[in-house]
Amino acid sequence: MTSEQLFYDKKTGFDRLTDEDKQGIQTYAEGYKKFLDESKTERDAVLEIARMAESKGFRAWTRDDTLRPGDKIYRINRHKGIMLAVIGNQSLAEGVRLTAAHLDAPRVDIRTVPLYEDNGMAFFKTHYYGGIKKYQWTAIPLELRGVVCVCENGEVKRVQVRVGDKPTDPKFVITDLLPHLATEQMTRKATEVIKGEGLNILIGSVPSETVDEKCSEKIKLAIMEHLNREYGMTEADFLSAELCCVPAFNACDIGFDRSFVGAYGHDDRVCAYTEMMAEIDNKNPEWTSVVIFADKEEVGSDGNTGMHSRFLEYFLADLAEPYGVPVRRVLSNSKCLSADVSAAFDPAFADAYEKQNTSFLNYGVCVVKYTGSGGKGGTNDCNAKFTSKVCAILDEANVVWQIGELGKVDQGGGGTVAKFISELDVDTIDIGVPVLCMHAPMEIIS
């Protein structure tokens, strides 16, 4: 055998692309960018996925709905997660084919008692969500998105809030200290340059004209008057609201050759979009396919919308129950691709990576046998047989792919939803898109 046959050698995807392939990539990316702009929170993403799925023949499914091979269904989990399924010809006893991505992304959440006035300005207090470099979130335009539940005639009404995504909308900002006065600030560790309690969002400064001698906070009053007019809110409604700030810029091409996409939320909506499009295009599969879009991955996958909950197990149990198939049998015979991004090699920070075992932009999707940190803590370490099978499938389909890990062994690390799915006795492996600037307000993919 030759060295080419004996050695493992990563190859750039450009070595295998035709002009038609390149045009197809650009066309596909345009649809993806539109999805990103629409889906900056997990709630927005669920609505967009359901809309796109319904346009391709999917229907909302309940336990009483009879299913036949070829049927396309979906189920929403508390407006923050969703699953699509296409019913296959094989019995559910033979298992299903799963892919799983997450819809949440690092952001800045509005606190339960957020609104205050200070020296002629009004602010929202926040609590950041997920692993962020806090200093990256200052002095950039922000949108406000989320939901508020207000009482109207004795009934709870859910109101959508979305400010900052239209060209004529106002934006919001977290202020930062000017360099001229930042001598002390610049001596702090990077984790403390901006502290969590300093991520306060500037939202206004004009006082109310309402005559109210008891009120000394006229700017705060003006903000509440605006929110009451627009959404029917009182300050108490913040206690149950789910509001957050996300970057107020749209996905865009990067580079003279437009070979990159810069956007907020590639992690993990780049995998969510691709698995959604694959499922939408799935016709007459041999095995039933289920595509999972989960919440809460960035904070440990906990809660009843995270992958650590039982929503997948219960969904599969509902599918299998009419056929008398126990869900444990479905799960034991199932296979899963955990679709999450990997860390792309960045030559500007080369010391953080081990080049033989990292992923590169333009070298295809990255298969990750194990994640975790240090001595593989918190990992799903996929077995050799399933790893080999997945790689063989990619080769047979002429998919451009590579293998990789998340940086040097003792540099840090991270996890995905894979470990929670594998706990259900499902063979699971990670596969995803390499990303630069992961968890920053603007991330980069090829």
Coordinates of N, CA and C in Angstrom, one line a residue, residues 263-349:
A263 N -21.6 35.9 12.1 CA -22.9 36.0 12.6 C -22.9 35.7 14.1
Y264 N -23.9 36.2 14.8 CA -24.2 35.7 16.2 C -24.9 34.4 16.1
G265 N -24.5 33.4 16.9 CA -25.3 32.2 17.1 C -24.9 31.0 16.2
H266 N -23.8 31.1 15.5 CA -23.4 29.8 14.8 C -23.4 28.6 15.7
D267 N -23.0 28.8 17.0 CA -23.0 27.8 18.0 C -24.4 27.8 18.7
D268 N -25.4 27.0 18.3 CA -25.2 25.8 17.5 C -26.2 25.9 16.4
R269 N -26.6 27.1 16.0 CA -27.7 27.1 14.9 C -27.2 26.7 13.6
V270 N -25.8 26.7 13.4 CA -25.3 26.2 12.1 C -25.6 24.7 12.0
C271 N -25.6 24.0 13.1 CA -26.0 22.6 13.1 C -27.5 22.4 13.1
A272 N -28.2 23.3 13.8 CA -29.6 23.2 13.8 C -30.2 23.4 12.4
Y273 N -29.7 24.4 11.7 CA -30.2 24.7 10.3 C -30.0 23.5 9.4
T274 N -28.8 23.0 9.4 CA -28.4 21.9 8.5 C -29.2 20.6 8.8
E275 N -29.4 20.3 10.1 CA -30.2 19.1 10.4 C -31.6 19.3 10.1
M276 N -32.1 20.5 10.2 CA -33.5 20.8 9.8 C -33.7 20.7 8.3
M277 N -32.8 21.2 7.5 CA -32.9 21.1 6.1 C -32.8 19.7 5.6
A278 N -31.9 18.9 6.3 CA -31.8 17.5 5.9 C -33.1 16.7 6.2
E279 N -33.8 17.0 7.4 CA -35.0 16.3 7.7 C -36.1 16.8 6.8
I280 N -36.2 18.1 6.5 CA -37.2 18.5 5.6 C -37.1 17.9 4.2
D281 N -35.9 17.6 3.8 CA -35.7 16.9 2.5 C -35.8 15.4 2.6
N282 N -36.0 14.8 3.7 CA -36.0 13.4 3.9 C -37.3 12.8 3.4
K283 N -37.2 11.9 2.5 CA -38.4 11.2 1.9 C -38.2 9.7 2.0
N284 N -39.3 9.1 2.5 CA -39.4 7.6 2.6 C -38.1 7.0 3.2
P285 N -37.7 7.3 4.4 CA -36.5 6.7 5.0 C -36.8 5.3 5.4
E286 N -35.7 4.5 5.4 CA -35.9 3.1 5.9 C -36.2 3.1 7.4
W287 N -35.4 3.8 8.2 CA -35.7 3.9 9.6 C -36.3 5.3 9.9
T288 N -37.2 5.3 10.9 CA -37.8 6.6 11.4 C -36.6 7.5 11.8
S289 N -36.7 8.7 11.3 CA -35.6 9.7 11.7 C -36.3 10.8 12.6
V290 N -35.5 11.1 13.6 CA -36.0 12.1 14.6 C -34.9 13.2 14.7
V291 N -35.3 14.4 14.6 CA -34.3 15.5 14.7 C -34.7 16.3 15.9
I292 N -33.7 16.5 16.8 CA -34.0 17.2 18.1 C -33.4 18.6 18.1
F293 N -34.1 19.5 18.6 CA -33.6 20.9 18.8 C -33.8 21.2 20.2
A294 N -32.8 21.2 21.0 CA -32.9 21.4 22.5 C -32.5 22.8 22.9
D295 N -32.9 23.0 24.1 CA -32.5 24.3 24.8 C -31.5 24.0 25.9
K296 N -31.0 25.1 26.5 CA -30.2 25.0 27.8 C -28.8 24.3 27.7
E297 N -28.3 24.0 26.5 CA -27.0 23.4 26.4 C -25.9 24.2 26.9
E298 N -26.0 25.5 26.7 CA -24.9 26.4 27.2 C -24.8 26.5 28.7
V299 N -25.8 26.0 29.4 CA -25.8 26.1 30.9 C -26.0 24.7 31.5
G300 N -25.6 23.7 30.8 CA -25.6 22.3 31.3 C -26.7 21.4 30.9
S301 N -27.6 21.9 30.0 CA -28.7 21.0 29.5 C -29.7 20.6 30.5
D302 N -29.8 21.4 31.6 CA -30.8 21.0 32.7 C -32.1 21.6 32.4
G303 N -33.1 21.4 33.3 CA -34.5 21.9 33.1 C -35.3 21.0 32.2
N304 N -36.6 21.3 32.0 CA -37.4 20.5 31.2 C -37.4 20.8 29.7
T305 N -36.5 21.7 29.3 CA -36.3 22.0 27.9 C -34.9 21.6 27.5
G306 N -34.1 21.2 28.5 CA -32.7 20.8 28.2 C -32.6 19.3 27.8
M307 N -31.5 18.9 27.2 CA -31.4 17.5 26.8 C -31.3 16.5 27.9
H308 N -31.0 17.0 29.1 CA -31.0 16.2 30.3 C -32.3 15.8 30.8
S309 N -33.4 16.4 30.2 CA -34.8 16.0 30.6 C -35.2 14.8 29.9
R310 N -36.5 14.5 30.0 CA -37.0 13.2 29.5 C -37.8 13.5 28.2
F311 N -37.8 14.7 27.6 CA -38.7 14.9 26.5 C -38.5 14.0 25.3
L312 N -37.2 13.7 25.0 CA -36.9 12.8 23.9 C -37.5 11.4 24.2
E313 N -37.2 10.9 25.4 CA -37.7 9.6 25.8 C -39.2 9.5 25.7
Y314 N -39.9 10.5 26.2 CA -41.3 10.5 26.2 C -41.9 10.6 24.8
F315 N -41.2 11.4 23.9 CA -41.6 11.5 22.6 C -41.5 10.1 21.8
L316 N -40.4 9.4 22.0 CA -40.2 8.1 21.4 C -41.2 7.1 22.0
A317 N -41.5 7.2 23.3 CA -42.5 6.3 23.9 C -43.8 6.5 23.3
D318 N -44.2 7.7 23.1 CA -45.5 8.0 22.5 C -45.6 7.5 21.0
L319 N -44.5 7.6 20.3 CA -44.4 7.0 18.9 C -44.6 5.5 19.0
A320 N -43.9 4.9 19.9 CA -43.9 3.4 19.9 C -45.0 2.7 20.6
E321 N -45.7 3.4 21.5 CA -46.8 2.8 22.3 C -47.9 2.2 21.5
P322 N -48.4 2.8 20.4 CA -49.5 2.1 19.6 C -49.0 0.8 19.0
Y323 N -47.7 0.6 18.9 CA -47.3 -0.7 18.3 C -46.8 -1.7 19.3
G324 N -47.0 -1.3 20.6 CA -46.6 -2.2 21.7 C -45.1 -2.4 21.8
V325 N -44.3 -1.5 21.4 CA -42.9 -1.5 21.5 C -42.4 -0.8 22.7
P326 N -41.7 -1.4 23.6 CA -41.2 -0.6 24.8 C -40.1 0.4 24.3
V327 N -40.1 1.6 24.9 CA -39.2 2.6 24.5 C -37.8 2.2 24.7
R328 N -37.5 1.4 25.8 CA -36.1 1.0 26.0 C -35.6 0.2 24.8
R329 N -36.4 -0.5 24.1 CA -36.0 -1.2 22.9 C -35.7 -0.3 21.8
V330 N -36.6 0.7 21.6 CA -36.3 1.7 20.6 C -35.0 2.4 20.8
L331 N -34.7 2.8 22.0 CA -33.5 3.5 22.3 C -32.3 2.7 22.2
S332 N -32.3 1.4 22.6 CA -31.1 0.6 22.6 C -30.7 0.3 21.1
N333 N -31.7 0.3 20.2 CA -31.4 0.0 18.8 C -31.2 1.3 18.0
S334 N -31.2 2.5 18.6 CA -31.1 3.7 17.9 C -29.6 4.2 17.8
K335 N -29.4 5.1 16.8 CA -28.1 5.7 16.6 C -28.2 7.2 16.5
C336 N -27.2 8.0 17.0 CA -27.4 9.4 17.1 C -26.1 10.1 16.6
L337 N -26.3 11.2 15.8 CA -25.3 12.2 15.6 C -25.6 13.4 16.4
S338 N -24.8 13.7 17.4 CA -24.9 14.9 18.2 C -24.3 16.1 17.4
A339 N -25.1 16.9 16.9 CA -24.6 17.9 15.9 C -24.3 19.2 16.7
D340 N -23.0 19.4 17.0 CA -22.6 20.6 17.7 C -21.2 21.0 17.1
V341 N -21.0 22.3 17.2 CA -19.8 22.9 16.6 C -18.5 22.4 17.2
S342 N -17.4 22.6 16.5 CA -16.1 22.4 17.1 C -15.3 23.6 17.0
A343 N -14.2 23.7 17.7 CA -13.3 24.9 17.7 C -12.3 24.8 16.6
A344 N -12.4 25.8 15.6 CA -11.5 25.8 14.5 C -10.2 26.4 14.9
F345 N -9.1 25.9 14.3 CA -7.8 26.4 14.6 C -7.7 27.8 14.2
D346 N -7.1 28.6 15.1 CA -6.9 30.0 14.8 C -5.4 30.3 15.0
P347 N -4.7 30.6 13.8 CA -3.3 30.9 13.9 C -2.9 32.0 14.8
A348 N -3.8 32.9 15.1 CA -3.5 34.0 16.0 C -3.4 33.6 17.5
F349 N -3.9 32.4 17.8 CA -3.9 31.8 19.1 C -3.4 30.4 19.0

